[in-house]
Coordinates of C-alpha atoms in Angstrom, one line a residue:
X1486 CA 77.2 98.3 135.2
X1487 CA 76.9 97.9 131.9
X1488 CA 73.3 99.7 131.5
X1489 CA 74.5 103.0 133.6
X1490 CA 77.9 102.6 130.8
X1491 CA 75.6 102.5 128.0
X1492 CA 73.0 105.7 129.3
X1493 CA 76.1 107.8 129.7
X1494 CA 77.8 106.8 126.2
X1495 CA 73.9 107.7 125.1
X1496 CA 74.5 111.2 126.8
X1497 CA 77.8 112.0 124.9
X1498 CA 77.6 113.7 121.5
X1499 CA 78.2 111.7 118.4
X1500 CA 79.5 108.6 120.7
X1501 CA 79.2 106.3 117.7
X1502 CA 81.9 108.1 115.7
X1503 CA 84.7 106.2 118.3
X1504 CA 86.9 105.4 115.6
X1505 CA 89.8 108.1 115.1
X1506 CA 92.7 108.5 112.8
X1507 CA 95.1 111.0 113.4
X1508 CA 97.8 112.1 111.3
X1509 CA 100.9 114.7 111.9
X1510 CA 101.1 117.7 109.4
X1511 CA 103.8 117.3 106.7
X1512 CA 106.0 115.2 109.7
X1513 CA 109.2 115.0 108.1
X1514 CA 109.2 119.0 107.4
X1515 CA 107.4 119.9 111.0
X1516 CA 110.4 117.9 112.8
X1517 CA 113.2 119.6 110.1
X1518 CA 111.5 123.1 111.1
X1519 CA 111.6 122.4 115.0
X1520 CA 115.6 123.1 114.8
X1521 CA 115.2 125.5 111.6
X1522 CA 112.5 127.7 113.0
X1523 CA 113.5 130.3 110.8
X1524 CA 112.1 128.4 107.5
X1525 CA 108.3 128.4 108.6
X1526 CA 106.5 130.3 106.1
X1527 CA 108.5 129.4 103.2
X1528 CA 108.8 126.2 100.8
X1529 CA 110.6 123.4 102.6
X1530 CA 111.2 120.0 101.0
X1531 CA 113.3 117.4 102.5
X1532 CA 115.2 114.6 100.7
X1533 CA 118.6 114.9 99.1
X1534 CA 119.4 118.3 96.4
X1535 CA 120.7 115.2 94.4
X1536 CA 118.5 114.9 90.7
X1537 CA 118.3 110.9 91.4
X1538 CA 116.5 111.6 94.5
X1539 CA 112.6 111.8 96.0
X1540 CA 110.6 114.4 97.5
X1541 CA 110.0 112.7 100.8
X1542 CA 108.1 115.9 102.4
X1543 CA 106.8 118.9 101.5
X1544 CA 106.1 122.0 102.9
X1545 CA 102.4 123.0 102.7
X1546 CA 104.3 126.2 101.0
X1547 CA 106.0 124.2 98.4
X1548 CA 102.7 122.0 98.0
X1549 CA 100.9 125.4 96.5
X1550 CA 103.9 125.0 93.8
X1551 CA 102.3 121.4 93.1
X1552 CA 105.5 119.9 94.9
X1553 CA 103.9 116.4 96.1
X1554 CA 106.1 113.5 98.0
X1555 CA 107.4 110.8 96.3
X1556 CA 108.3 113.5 93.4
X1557 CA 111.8 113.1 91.9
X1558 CA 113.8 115.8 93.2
X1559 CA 114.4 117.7 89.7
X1560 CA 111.3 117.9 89.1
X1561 CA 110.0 119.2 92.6
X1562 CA 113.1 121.9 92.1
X1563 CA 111.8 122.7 88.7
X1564 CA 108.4 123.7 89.5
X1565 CA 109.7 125.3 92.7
X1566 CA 113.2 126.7 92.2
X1567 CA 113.3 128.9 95.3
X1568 CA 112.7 125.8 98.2
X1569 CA 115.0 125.3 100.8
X1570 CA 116.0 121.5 100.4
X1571 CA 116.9 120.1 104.0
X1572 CA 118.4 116.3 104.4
X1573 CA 116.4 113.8 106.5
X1574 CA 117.0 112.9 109.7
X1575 CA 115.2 109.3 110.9
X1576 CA 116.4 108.8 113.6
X1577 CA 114.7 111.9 114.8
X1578 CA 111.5 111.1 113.1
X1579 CA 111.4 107.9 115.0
X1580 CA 112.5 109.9 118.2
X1581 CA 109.4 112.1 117.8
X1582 CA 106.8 109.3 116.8
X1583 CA 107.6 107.8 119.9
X1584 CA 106.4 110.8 121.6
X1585 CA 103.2 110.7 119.5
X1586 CA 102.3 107.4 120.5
X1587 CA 102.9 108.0 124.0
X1588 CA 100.4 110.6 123.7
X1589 CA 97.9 108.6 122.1
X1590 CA 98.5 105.5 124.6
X1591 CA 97.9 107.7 127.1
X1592 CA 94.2 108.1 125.9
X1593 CA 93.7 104.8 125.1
X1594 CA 95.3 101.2 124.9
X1595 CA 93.5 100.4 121.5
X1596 CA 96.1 102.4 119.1
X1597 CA 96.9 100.8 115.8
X1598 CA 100.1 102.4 114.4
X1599 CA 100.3 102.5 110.8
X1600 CA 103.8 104.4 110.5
X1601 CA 105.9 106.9 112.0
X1602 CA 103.3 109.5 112.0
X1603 CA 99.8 107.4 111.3
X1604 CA 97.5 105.9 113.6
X1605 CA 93.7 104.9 114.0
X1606 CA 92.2 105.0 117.4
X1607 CA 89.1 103.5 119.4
X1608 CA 88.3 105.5 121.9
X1609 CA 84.9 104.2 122.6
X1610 CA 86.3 103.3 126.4
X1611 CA 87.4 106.4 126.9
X1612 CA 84.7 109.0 126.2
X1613 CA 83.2 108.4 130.1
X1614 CA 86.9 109.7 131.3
X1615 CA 87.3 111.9 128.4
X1616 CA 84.0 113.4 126.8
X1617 CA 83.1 113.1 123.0
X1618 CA 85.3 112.2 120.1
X1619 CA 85.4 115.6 119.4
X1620 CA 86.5 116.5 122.6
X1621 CA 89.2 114.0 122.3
X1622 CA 90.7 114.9 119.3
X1623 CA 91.1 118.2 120.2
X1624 CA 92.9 117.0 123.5
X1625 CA 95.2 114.7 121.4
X1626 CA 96.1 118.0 118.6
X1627 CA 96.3 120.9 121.7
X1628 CA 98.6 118.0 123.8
X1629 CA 101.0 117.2 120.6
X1630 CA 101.2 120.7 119.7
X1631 CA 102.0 121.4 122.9
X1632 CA 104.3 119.2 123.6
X1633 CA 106.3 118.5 120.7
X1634 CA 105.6 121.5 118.5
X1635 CA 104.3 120.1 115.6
X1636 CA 100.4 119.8 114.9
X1637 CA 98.4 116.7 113.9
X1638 CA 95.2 116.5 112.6
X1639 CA 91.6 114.4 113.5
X1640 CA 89.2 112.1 111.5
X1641 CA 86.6 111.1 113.8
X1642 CA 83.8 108.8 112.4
X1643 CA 81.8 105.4 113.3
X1644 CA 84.4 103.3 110.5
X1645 CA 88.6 103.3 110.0
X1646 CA 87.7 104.3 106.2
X1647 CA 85.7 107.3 107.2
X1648 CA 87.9 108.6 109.7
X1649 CA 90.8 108.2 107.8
X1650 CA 89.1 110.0 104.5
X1651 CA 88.3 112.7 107.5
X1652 CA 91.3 113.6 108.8
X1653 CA 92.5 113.7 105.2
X1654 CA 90.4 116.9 104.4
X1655 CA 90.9 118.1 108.1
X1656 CA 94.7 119.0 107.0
X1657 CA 96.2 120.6 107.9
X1658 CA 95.7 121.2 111.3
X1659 CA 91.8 120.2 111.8
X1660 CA 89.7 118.1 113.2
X1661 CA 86.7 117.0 111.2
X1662 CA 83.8 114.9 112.7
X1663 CA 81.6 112.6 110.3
X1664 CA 77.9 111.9 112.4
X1665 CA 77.1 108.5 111.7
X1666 CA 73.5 109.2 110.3
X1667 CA 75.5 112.0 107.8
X1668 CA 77.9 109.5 106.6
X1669 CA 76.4 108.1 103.9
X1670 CA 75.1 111.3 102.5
X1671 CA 78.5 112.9 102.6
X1672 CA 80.4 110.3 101.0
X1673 CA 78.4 110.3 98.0
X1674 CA 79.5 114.1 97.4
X1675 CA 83.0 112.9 96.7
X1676 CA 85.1 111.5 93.6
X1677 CA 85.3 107.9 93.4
X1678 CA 89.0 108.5 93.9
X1679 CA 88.3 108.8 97.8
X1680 CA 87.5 105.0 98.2
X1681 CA 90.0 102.6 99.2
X1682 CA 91.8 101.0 96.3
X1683 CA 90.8 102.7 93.6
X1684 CA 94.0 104.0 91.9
X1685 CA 94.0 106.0 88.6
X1686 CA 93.8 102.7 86.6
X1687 CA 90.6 101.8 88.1
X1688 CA 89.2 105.3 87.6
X1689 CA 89.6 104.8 84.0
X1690 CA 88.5 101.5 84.3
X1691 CA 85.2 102.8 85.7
X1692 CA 84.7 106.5 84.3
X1693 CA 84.6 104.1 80.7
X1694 CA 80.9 103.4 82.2
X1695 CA 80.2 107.0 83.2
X1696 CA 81.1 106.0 86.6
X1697 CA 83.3 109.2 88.8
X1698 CA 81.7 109.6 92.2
X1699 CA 81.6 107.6 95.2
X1700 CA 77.3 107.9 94.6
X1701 CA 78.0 106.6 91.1
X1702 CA 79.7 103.0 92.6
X1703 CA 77.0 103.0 95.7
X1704 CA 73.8 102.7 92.9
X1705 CA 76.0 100.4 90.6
X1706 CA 75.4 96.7 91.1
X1707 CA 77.7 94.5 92.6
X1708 CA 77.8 92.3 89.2
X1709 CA 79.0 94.6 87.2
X1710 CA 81.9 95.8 89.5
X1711 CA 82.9 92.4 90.0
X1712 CA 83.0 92.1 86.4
X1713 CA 85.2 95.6 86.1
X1714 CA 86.8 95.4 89.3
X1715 CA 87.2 91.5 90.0
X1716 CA 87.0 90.2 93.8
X1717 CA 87.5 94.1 94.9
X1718 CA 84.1 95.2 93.4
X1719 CA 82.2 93.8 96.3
X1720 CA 84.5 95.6 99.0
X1721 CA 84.6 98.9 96.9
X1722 CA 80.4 98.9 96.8
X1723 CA 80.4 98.6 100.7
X1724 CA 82.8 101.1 101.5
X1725 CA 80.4 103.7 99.3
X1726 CA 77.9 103.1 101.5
X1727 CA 80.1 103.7 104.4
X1728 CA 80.1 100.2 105.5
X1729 CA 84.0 99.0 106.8
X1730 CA 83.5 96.2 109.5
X1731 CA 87.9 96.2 110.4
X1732 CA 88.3 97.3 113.7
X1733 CA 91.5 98.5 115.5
X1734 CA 93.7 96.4 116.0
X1735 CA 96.3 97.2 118.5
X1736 CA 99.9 96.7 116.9
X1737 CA 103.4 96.2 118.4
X1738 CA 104.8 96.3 115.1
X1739 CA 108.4 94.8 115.0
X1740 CA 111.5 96.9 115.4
X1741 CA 114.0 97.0 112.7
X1742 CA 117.3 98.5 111.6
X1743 CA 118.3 99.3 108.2
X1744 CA 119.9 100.8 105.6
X1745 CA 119.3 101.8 101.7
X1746 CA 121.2 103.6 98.6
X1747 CA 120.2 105.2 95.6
X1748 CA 122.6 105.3 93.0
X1749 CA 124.0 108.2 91.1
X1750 CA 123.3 106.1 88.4
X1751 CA 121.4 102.9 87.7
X1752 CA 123.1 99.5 87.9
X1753 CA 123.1 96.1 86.2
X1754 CA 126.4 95.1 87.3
X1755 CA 126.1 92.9 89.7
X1756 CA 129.3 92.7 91.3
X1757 CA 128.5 96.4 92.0
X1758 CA 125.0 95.3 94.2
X1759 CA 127.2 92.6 95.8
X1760 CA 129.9 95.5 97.2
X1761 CA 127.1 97.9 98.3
X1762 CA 125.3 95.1 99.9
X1763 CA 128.3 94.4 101.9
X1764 CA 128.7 97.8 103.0
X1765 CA 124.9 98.3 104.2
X1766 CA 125.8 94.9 106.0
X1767 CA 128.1 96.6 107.7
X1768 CA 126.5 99.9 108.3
X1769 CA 123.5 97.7 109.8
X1770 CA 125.3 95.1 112.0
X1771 CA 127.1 97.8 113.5
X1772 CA 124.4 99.6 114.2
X1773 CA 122.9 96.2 115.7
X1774 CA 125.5 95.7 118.3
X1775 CA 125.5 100.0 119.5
X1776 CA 121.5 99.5 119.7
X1777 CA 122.0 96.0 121.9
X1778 CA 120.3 93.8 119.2
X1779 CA 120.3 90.8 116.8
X1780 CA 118.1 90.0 114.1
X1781 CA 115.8 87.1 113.6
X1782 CA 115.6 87.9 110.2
X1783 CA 116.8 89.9 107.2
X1784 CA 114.6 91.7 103.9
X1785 CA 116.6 92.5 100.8
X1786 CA 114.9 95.6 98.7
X1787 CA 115.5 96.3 95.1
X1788 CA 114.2 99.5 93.4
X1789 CA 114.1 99.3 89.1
X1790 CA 115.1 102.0 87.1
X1791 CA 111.6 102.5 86.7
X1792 CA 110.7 102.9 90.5
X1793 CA 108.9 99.4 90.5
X1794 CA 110.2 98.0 94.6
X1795 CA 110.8 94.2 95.3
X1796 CA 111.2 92.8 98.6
X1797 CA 112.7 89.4 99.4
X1798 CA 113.2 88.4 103.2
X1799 CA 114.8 85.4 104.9
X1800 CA 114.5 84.3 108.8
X1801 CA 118.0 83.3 110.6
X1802 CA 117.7 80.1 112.8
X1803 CA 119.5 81.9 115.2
X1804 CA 119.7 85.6 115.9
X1805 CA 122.6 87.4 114.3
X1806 CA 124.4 90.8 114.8
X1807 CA 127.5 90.3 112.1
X1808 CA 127.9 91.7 109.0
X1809 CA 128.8 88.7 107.1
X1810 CA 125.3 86.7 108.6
X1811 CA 123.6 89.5 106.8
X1812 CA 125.6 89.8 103.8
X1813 CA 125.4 86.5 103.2
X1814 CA 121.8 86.3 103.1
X1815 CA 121.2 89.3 101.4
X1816 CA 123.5 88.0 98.5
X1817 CA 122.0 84.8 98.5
X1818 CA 118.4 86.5 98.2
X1819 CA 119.9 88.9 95.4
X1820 CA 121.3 85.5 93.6
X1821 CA 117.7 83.8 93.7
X1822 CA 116.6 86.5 91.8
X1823 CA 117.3 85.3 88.7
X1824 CA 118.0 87.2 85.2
X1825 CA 116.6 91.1 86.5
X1826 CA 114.3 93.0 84.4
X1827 CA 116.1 96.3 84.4
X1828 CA 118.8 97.8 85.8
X1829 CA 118.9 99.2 89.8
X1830 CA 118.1 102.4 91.4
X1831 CA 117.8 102.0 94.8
X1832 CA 119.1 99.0 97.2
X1833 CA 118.5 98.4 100.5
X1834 CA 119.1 95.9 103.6
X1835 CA 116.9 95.6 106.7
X1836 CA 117.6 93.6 109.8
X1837 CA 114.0 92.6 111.6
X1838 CA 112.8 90.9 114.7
X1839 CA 115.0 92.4 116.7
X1840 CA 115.7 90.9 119.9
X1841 CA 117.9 92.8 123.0
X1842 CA 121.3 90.7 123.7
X1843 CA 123.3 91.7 120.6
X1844 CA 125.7 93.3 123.1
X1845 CA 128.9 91.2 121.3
X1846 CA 128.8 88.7 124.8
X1847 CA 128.1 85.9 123.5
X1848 CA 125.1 84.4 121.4
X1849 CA 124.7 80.9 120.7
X1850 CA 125.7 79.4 117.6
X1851 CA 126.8 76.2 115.3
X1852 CA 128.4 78.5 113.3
X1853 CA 132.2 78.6 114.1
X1854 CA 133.0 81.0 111.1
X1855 CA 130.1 83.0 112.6
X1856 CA 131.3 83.5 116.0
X1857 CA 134.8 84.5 114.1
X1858 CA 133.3 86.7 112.2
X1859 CA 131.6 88.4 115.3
X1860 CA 135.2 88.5 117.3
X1861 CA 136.2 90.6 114.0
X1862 CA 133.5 93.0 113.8
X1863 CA 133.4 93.6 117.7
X1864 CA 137.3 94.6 117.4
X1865 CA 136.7 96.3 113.8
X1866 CA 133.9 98.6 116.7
X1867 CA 136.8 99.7 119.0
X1868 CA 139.1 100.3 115.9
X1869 CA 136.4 103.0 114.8
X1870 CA 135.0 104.2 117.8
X1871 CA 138.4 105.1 118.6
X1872 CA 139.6 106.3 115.6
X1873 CA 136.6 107.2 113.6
X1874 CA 133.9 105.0 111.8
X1875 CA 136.4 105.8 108.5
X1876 CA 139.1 103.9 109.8
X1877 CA 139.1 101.0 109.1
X1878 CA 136.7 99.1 106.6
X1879 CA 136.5 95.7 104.5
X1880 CA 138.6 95.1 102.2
X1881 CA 136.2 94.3 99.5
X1882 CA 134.9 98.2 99.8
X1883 CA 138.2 100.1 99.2
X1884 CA 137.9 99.7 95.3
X1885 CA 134.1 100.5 95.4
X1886 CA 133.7 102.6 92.3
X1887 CA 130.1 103.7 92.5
X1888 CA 129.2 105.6 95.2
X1889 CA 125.2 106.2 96.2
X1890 CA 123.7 109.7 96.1
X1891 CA 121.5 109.2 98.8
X1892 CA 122.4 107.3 102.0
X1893 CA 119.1 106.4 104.0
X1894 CA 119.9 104.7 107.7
X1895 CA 116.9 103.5 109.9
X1896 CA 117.7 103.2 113.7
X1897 CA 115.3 101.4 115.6
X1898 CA 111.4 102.4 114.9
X1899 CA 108.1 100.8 115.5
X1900 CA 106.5 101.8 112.4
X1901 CA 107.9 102.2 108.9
X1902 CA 109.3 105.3 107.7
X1903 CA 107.8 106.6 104.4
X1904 CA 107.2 109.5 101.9
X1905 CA 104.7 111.6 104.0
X1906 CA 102.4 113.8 102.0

């Protein structure tokens, strides 16, 4: 069995190159254009008009103006003034990933999601069903386009960091192939920039000694990058010579549910994080109970005036689906803190390791206050899904003075949502 598997692997074109990644086209804009049809062709950015705000998505329009993700808003609008700004929707991003990772499972179990829209692929046991890794790729783009109406496009090579640098000058809407005995060779045609880890501080670190290709680092000894690069030098000198022994790793990464504000304006008060806190506790946990979860755990994220992010997280010795389980921690994370560096632009509260039972039955606890907490939230639910989620709210939020620019809610997803470029 396993001689006849290995002759007819030997008969399939560039069956060493097993490893895929494949990545959707500008995602957040493709799934925005799917109900705005009417915008292809011209610059789309989504994110909020507000000036505080980020470019999460760009149109491959708008990118031609040098509008890049992760851009702040007023700048993205002043070098293009004529793009149509559209809010994001996440829980239809999640929606759609689903989708795209159904597709991809249905090629092969080895799939290691990396986000929403991101995943690498071994498809070595599938090329006797399938054919080639070429012919695969082009199976996974024709299905995704076809079904869900957005394209995707295909790094195949024999490591993760070669297909992924593939599929990167694929876009958009390629498939590039890197032969095993042409990696090497082709990797040394690019800027040093294309390896792994190697920001822009470490390409001034390293043009300083003439070095700015990916050839340069492969013929420089493994001494002196250690000595510029400390205990990355070794791993960037492999990956120049093509060399990446990770393999997929199939991932079930853990659902969460969140919620995160940017401010019109940036905050030191903190009385002011406490009362937004309080209300993305709420927002979340009620959330929690409609989606039929609790959380075995909570993260608290800051973002500093000068975009810098912290994360702080805390585990729950039992699951939890109130707001005042997560407010509590969140606050008690925020207090451990200390003295902060600069003021806030950006908080945010995540509920994690979901489990299904939050359905406000009952859940075991020592906790009396918790449980009365719960009764309260459950009838603060049929308040306001018969009224209207305004209806009724805490007390501690009807004085709120600062109001967010940019609410950002996360229903349940199996990869993280980010800036997609």
């Amino acid at each position: 069995m396993g001689v006849s598997t290995s002759q007819g692997l030997r008969q399939i074109e560039h069956a060493e190159c097993h490893i895929l990644h494949i990545d959707m086209d500008a995602y957040f804009v493709s799934v925005e254009l799917l109900e705005r049809p009417e915008l292809r062709g011209v610059p789309v950015v989504v994110g909020s008009p507000s000036g505080r705000s980020v470019v999460l998505s760009a149109s491959y329009e708008a990118r031609a103006f040098g509008v890049r993700s992760a851009m702040p808003m007023s700048v993205a609008l002043r070098r293009c003034p004529t793009a149509v700004i559209l809010p994001p929707h996440q829980r239809r991003y999640a929606e759609i990933s689903r989708e795209v990772m159904s597709i991809f499972r249905s090629v092969t179990p080895d799939v290691e999601q990396l986000s929403v829209d991101e995943a690498f692929l071994d498809v070595a046991g599938s090329m006797r069903r399938l054919g080639g890794p070429r012919e695969i790729g082009e199976q996974v783009r024709a299905q995704v386009q076809a079904t869900l109406g957005i394209t995707a496009s295909v790094g195949a090579a024999t490591t993760k960091f070669v297909a992924k640098i593939a599929s990167t000058r694929a876009k958009p809407d390629g498939l590039l192939l890197i032969p095993g005995d042409r990696t090497v060779a082709y990797l040394h045609t690019l800027p040093v920039s294309a390896l792994w880890g190697v920001g822009a501080k470490t390409q001034e670190v390293l043009a300083r000694i003439g070095i700015r290709t990916v050839e340069d680092v492969a013929h420089t000894p493994v001494p002196t990058l250690r000595r510029l690069l400390g205990a990355s030098g070794e791993h960037v000198h492999q990956l120049a010579w093509g060399r990446d022994a990770r393999r997929v790793v199939v991932s079930r990464p853990e659902k969460s549910i969140g919620a995160e504000e940017t401010f019109s304006l940036d905050v030191e008060d903190t009385a002011v994080l406490r009362t937004e806190l309080l209300r993305l506790a709420h927002r979340t946990a009620t959330r929690l109970r409609t989606s039929g979860y609790r959380a075995g755990g909570m993260a608290l994220k800051l973002r500093y005036a000068d975009f810098s992010t912290l994360t702080r997280s805390k585990r729950f010795d039992e699951p939890v689906d109130s707001a005042n389980a997560l407010y509590t921690a969140a606050t008690a994370l925020l207090g451990s803190l200390g003295e902060r560096p600069m003021a806030v632009r950006l908080i945010g509260l995540r509920a994690e390791s979901l489990e299904s039972g939050g359905d406000g039955s009952t859940q075991l606890t020592i906790d009396r206050r918790d449980d009365n907490w719960r009764t309260a939230e459950r009838a603060l639910d049929e308040v306001n899904r018969k009224f209207g989620a305004a209806g009724v709210v805490p007390a501690g939020l009807l004085a709120s003075k600062h109001r967010a620019a940019e609410p950002d809610d996360d229903q349940p997803t199996s990869g993280a949502t980010r800036a997609r470029s």
